GROMACS .gro file of C-alpha atoms in nm:
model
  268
    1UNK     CA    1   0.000   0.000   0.000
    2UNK     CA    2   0.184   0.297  -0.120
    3UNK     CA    3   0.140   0.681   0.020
    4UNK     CA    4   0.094   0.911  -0.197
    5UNK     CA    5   0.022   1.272  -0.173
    6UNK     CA    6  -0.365   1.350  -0.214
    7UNK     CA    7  -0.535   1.603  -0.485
    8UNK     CA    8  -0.848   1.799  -0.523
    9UNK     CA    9  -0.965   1.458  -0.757
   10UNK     CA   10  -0.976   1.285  -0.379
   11UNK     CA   11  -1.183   1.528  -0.208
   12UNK     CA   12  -1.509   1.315  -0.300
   13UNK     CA   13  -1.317   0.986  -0.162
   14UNK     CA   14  -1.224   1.192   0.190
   15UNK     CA   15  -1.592   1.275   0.240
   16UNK     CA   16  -1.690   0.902   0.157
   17UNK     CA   17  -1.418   0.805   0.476
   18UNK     CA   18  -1.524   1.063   0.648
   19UNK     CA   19  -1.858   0.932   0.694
   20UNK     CA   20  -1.728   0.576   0.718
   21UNK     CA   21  -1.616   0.652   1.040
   22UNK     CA   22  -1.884   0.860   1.150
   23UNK     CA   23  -1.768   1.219   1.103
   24UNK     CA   24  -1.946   1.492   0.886
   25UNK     CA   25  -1.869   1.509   0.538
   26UNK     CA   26  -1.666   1.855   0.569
   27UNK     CA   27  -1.621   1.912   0.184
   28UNK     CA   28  -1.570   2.293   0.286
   29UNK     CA   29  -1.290   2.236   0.528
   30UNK     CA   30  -1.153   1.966   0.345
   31UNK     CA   31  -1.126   2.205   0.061
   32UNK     CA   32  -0.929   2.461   0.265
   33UNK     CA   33  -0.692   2.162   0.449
   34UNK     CA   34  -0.581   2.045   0.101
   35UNK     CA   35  -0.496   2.423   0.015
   36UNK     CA   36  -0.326   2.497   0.320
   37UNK     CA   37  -0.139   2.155   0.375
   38UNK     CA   38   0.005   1.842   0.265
   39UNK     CA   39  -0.267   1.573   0.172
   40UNK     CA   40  -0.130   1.217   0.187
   41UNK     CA   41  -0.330   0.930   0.173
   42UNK     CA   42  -0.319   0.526   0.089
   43UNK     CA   43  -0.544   0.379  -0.161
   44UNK     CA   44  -0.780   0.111  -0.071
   45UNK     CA   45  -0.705  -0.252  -0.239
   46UNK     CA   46  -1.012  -0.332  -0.342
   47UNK     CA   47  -1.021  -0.012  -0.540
   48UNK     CA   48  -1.299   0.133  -0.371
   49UNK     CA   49  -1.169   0.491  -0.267
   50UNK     CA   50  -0.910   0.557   0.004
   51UNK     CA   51  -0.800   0.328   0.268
   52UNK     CA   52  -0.658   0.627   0.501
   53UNK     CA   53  -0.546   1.000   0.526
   54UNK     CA   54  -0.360   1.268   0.737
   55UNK     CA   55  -0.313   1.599   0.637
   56UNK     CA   56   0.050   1.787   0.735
   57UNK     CA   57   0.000   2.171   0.788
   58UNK     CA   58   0.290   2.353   0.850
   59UNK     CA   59   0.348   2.660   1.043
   60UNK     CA   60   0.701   2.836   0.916
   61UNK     CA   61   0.995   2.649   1.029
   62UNK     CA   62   0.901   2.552   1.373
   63UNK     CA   63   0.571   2.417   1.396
   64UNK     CA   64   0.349   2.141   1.214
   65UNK     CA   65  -0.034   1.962   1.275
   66UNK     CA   66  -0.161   1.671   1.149
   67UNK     CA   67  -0.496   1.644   1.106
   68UNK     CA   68  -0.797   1.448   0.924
   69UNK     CA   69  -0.641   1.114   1.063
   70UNK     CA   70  -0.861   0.883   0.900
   71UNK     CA   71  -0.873   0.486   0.820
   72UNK     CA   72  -1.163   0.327   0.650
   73UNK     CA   73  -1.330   0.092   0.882
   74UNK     CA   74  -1.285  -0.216   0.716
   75UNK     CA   75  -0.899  -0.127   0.689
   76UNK     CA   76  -0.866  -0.106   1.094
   77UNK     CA   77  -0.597  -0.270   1.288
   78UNK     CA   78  -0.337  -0.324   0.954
   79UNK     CA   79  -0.082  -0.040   1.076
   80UNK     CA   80  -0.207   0.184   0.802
   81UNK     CA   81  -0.280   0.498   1.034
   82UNK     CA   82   0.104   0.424   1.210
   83UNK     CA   83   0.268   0.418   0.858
   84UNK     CA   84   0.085   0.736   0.740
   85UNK     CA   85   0.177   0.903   1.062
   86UNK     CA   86   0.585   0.792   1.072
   87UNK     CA   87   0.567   0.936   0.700
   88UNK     CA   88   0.442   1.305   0.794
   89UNK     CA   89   0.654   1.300   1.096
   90UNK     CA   90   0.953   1.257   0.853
   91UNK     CA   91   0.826   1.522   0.655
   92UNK     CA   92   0.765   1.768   0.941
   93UNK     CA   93   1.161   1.748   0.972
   94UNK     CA   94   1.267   1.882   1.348
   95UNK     CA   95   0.934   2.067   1.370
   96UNK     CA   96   0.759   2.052   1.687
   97UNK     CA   97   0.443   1.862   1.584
   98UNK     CA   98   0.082   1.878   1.729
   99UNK     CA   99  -0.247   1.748   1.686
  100UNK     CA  100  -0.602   1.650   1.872
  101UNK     CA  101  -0.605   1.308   1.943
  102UNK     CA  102  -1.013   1.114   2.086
  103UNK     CA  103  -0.907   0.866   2.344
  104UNK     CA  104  -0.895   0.578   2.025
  105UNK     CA  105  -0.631   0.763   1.870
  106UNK     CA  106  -0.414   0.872   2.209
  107UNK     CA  107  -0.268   0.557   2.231
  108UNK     CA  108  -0.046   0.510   1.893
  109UNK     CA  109   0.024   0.909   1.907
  110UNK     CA  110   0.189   0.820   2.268
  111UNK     CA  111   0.407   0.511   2.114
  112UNK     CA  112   0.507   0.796   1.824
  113UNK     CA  113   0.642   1.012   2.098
  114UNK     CA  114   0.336   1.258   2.149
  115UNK     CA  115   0.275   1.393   2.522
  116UNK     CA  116  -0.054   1.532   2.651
  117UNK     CA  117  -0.070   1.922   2.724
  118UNK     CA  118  -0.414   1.934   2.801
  119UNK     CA  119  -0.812   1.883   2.684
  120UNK     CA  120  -1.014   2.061   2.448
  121UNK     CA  121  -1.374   1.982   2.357
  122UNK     CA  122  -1.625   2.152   2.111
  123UNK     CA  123  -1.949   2.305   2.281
  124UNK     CA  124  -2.216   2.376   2.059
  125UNK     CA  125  -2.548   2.581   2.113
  126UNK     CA  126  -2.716   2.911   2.014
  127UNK     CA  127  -2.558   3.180   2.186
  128UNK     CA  128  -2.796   3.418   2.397
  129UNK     CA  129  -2.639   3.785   2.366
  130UNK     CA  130  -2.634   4.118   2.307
  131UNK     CA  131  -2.394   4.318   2.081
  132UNK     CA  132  -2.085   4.418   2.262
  133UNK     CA  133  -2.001   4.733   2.061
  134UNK     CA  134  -1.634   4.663   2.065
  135UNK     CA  135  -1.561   4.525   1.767
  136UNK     CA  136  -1.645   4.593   1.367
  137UNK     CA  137  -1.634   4.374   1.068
  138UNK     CA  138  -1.271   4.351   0.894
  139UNK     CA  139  -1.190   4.408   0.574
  140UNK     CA  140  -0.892   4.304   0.385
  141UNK     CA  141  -0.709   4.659   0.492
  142UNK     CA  142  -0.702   4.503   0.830
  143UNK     CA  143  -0.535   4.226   0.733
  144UNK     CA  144  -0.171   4.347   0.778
  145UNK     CA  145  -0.272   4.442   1.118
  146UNK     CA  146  -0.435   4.107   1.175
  147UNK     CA  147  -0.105   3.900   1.082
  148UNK     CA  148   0.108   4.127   1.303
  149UNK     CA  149  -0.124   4.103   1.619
  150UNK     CA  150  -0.122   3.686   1.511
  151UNK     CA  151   0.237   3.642   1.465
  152UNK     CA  152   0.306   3.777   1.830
  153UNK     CA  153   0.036   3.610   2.019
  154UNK     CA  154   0.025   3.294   1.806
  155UNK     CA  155   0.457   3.262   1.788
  156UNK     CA  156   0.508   3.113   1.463
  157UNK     CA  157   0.338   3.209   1.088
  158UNK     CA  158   0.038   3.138   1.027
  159UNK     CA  159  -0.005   3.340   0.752
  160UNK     CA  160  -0.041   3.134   0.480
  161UNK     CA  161  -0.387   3.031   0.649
  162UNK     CA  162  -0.491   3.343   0.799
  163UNK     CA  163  -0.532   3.489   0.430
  164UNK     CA  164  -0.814   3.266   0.329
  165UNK     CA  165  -1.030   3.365   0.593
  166UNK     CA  166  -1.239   3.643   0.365
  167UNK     CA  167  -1.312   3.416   0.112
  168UNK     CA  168  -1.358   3.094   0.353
  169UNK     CA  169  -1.577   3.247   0.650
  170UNK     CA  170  -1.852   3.397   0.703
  171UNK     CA  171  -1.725   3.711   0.840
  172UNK     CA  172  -1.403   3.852   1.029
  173UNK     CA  173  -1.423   4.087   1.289
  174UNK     CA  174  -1.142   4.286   1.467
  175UNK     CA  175  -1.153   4.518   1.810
  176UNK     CA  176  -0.849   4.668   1.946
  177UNK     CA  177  -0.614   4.404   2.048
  178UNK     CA  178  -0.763   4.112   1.881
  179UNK     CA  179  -0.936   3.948   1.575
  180UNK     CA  180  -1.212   3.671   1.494
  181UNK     CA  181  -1.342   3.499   1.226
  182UNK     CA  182  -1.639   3.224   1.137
  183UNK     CA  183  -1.643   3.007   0.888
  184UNK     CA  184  -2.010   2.805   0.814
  185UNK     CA  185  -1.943   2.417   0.879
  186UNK     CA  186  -2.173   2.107   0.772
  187UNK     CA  187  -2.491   2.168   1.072
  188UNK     CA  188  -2.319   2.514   1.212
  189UNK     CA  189  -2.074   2.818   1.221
  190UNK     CA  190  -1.763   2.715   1.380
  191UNK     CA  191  -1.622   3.016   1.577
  192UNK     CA  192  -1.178   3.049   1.512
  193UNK     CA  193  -0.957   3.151   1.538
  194UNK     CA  194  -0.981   3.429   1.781
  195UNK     CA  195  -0.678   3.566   1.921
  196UNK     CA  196  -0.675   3.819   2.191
  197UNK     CA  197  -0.483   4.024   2.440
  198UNK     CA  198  -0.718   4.017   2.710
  199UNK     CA  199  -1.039   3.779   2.786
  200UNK     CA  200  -1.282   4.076   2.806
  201UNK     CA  201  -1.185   4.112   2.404
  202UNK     CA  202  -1.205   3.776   2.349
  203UNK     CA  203  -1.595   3.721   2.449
  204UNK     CA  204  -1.697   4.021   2.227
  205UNK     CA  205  -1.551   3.897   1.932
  206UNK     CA  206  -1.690   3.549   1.990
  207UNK     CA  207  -2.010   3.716   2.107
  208UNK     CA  208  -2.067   3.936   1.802
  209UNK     CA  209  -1.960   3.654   1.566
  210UNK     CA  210  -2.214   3.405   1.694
  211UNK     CA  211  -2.465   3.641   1.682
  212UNK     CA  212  -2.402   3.787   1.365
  213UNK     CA  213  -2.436   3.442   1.258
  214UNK     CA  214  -2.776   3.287   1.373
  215UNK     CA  215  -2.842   2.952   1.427
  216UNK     CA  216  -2.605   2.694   1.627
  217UNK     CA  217  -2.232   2.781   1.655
  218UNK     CA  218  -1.946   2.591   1.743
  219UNK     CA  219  -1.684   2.668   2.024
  220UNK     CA  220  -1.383   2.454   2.047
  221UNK     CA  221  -1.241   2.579   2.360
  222UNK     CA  222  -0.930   2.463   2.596
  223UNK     CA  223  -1.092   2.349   2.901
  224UNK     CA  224  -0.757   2.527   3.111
  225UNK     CA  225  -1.025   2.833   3.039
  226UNK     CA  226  -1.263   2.757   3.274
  227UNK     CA  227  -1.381   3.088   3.306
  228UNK     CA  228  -1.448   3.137   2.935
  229UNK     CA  229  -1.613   2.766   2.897
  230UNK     CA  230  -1.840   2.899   3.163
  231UNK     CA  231  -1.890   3.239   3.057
  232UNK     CA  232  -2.011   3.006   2.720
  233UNK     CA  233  -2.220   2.818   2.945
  234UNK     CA  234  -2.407   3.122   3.065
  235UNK     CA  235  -2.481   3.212   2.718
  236UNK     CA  236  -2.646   2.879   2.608
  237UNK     CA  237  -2.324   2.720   2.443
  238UNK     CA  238  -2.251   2.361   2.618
  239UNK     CA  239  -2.298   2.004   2.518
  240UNK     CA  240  -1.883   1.934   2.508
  241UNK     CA  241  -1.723   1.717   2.346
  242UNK     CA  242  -1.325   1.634   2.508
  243UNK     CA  243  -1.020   1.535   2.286
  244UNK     CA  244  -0.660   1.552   2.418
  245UNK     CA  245  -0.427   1.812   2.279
  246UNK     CA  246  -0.077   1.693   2.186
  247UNK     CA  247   0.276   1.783   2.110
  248UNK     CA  248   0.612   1.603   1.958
  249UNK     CA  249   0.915   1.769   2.027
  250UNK     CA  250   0.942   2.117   2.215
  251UNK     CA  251   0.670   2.321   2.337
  252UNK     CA  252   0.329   2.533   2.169
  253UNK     CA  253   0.470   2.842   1.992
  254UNK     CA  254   0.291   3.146   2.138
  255UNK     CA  255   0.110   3.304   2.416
  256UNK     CA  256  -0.140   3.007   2.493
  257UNK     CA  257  -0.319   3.262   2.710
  258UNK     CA  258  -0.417   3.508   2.369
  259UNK     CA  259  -0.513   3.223   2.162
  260UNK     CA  260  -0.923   3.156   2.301
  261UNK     CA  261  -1.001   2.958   1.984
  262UNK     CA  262  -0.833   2.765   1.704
  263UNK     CA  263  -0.883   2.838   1.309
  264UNK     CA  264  -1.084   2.473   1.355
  265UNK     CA  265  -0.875   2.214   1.605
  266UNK     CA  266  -0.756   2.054   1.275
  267UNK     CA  267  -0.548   2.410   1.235
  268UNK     CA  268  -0.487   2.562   1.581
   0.00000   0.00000   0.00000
């Protein structure tokens, strides 16, 4: 079973695995993974579709995730998600490499020589607000201002992703010392990244995003913030959902403090 790196002619075959093992489709983030990273993937035997997939993103020179970790159910237990993973690890080079592992997968990223940092888990709701009058929609002329502020807070560059946000959300917002975006997922709007110098910023950009867009949003918060998981709480956003964060090699770039949500937990 060779690797081989994935194109836009596999996106309909990474939806079909997708749902194999009981994920959403994703077409749209999908879409914006194979643009941003490195798509590698086996093919299945028996010809029908793909038999697994990561995706490598990489961050500059000192950073990497791996995401989209996927194996086709009746492929299971062959060594096929271990093979995929030693090969983007090799690419990564001496990048310090992270991910989001579900208790399933926590187990071969430990033999690989991952650590747990800590627990994140999606909360999803409608969020009960008011406008917070802090913050404005962005426009493109904000975007220099928005990759500065990142690069600081975040530690490493990020750019590459950061400029697809106007054309891949739903809207971008900015207040004085920090930025959000939303981006419209399968069933709801997926709040992230936010990045922030304070918390009080933080919850009016998330605020005004989820209101601006309707419906249920999606909050994929470190649970170290307890008081912004229960500030969520108060505001009707709940139901979580836990995965492990973890790292290979050194430590998260960044102020960990500033960065309230990821781009989507696939990105940071």
């Amino acid at each position: 079973m060779t690797i081989r790196r994935l194109t836009r002619h596999d996106l309909d075959d990474c939806a079909r695995l997708a749902k194999d093992r009981g994920w959403l489709p994703e077409r749209h983030k999908w879409r914006l993974l194979f643009e941003v990273g490195e798509p590698y993937g086996i093919d299945a035997p028996d010809g029908d579709g793909l038999a697994a997939t990561n995706i490598l993103t990489r961050y500059g020179d000192d950073h990497a995730v791996i995401s989209m970790v996927l194996t086709a159910s009746r492929f299971g237990r062959q060594g096929l998600a271990r093979r995929l993973m030693e090969h983007v690890l090799e690419q990564a080079g001496p990048r310090t490499v992270s991910l989001h592992a579900t208790d399933n997968g926590r187990p071969l990223y430990e033999q690989l020589g991952f650590r747990v940092v800590g627990r994140a888990a999606k909360h999803t709701g409608v969020f009960a607000g008011e406008p917070s009058g802090r913050t404005r929609p962005a426009t493109e002329a904000d975007l220099g201002e928005i990759l500065d502020l990142d690069a600081e807070l975040f530690g490493t560059d990020r750019s590459a992703v950061l400029r697809r946000m106007f054309g891949f959300g739903v809207q971008v917002r900015i207040a004085d010392g920090g930025f959000g975006h939303c981006w419209r997922n399968d069933d709801n709007t997926v709040i992230g990244p936010v990045v922030a110098r304070d918390e009080e910023t933080a919850r009016a950009l998330i605020g005004d995003l989820a209101l601006h867009a309707g419906g249920e949003v999606r909050m994929d918060f470190d649970l170290a913030m307890d008081g912004m998981v229960r500030w969520a709480a108060e505001h009707g956003i709940g139901d979580p959902w836990p995965v492990s964060k973890m790292v290979r090699g050194g430590d998260l770039p960044g102020d960990r403090a500033c960065q309230f949500l990821p781009f989507m937990q696939a990105l940071g």
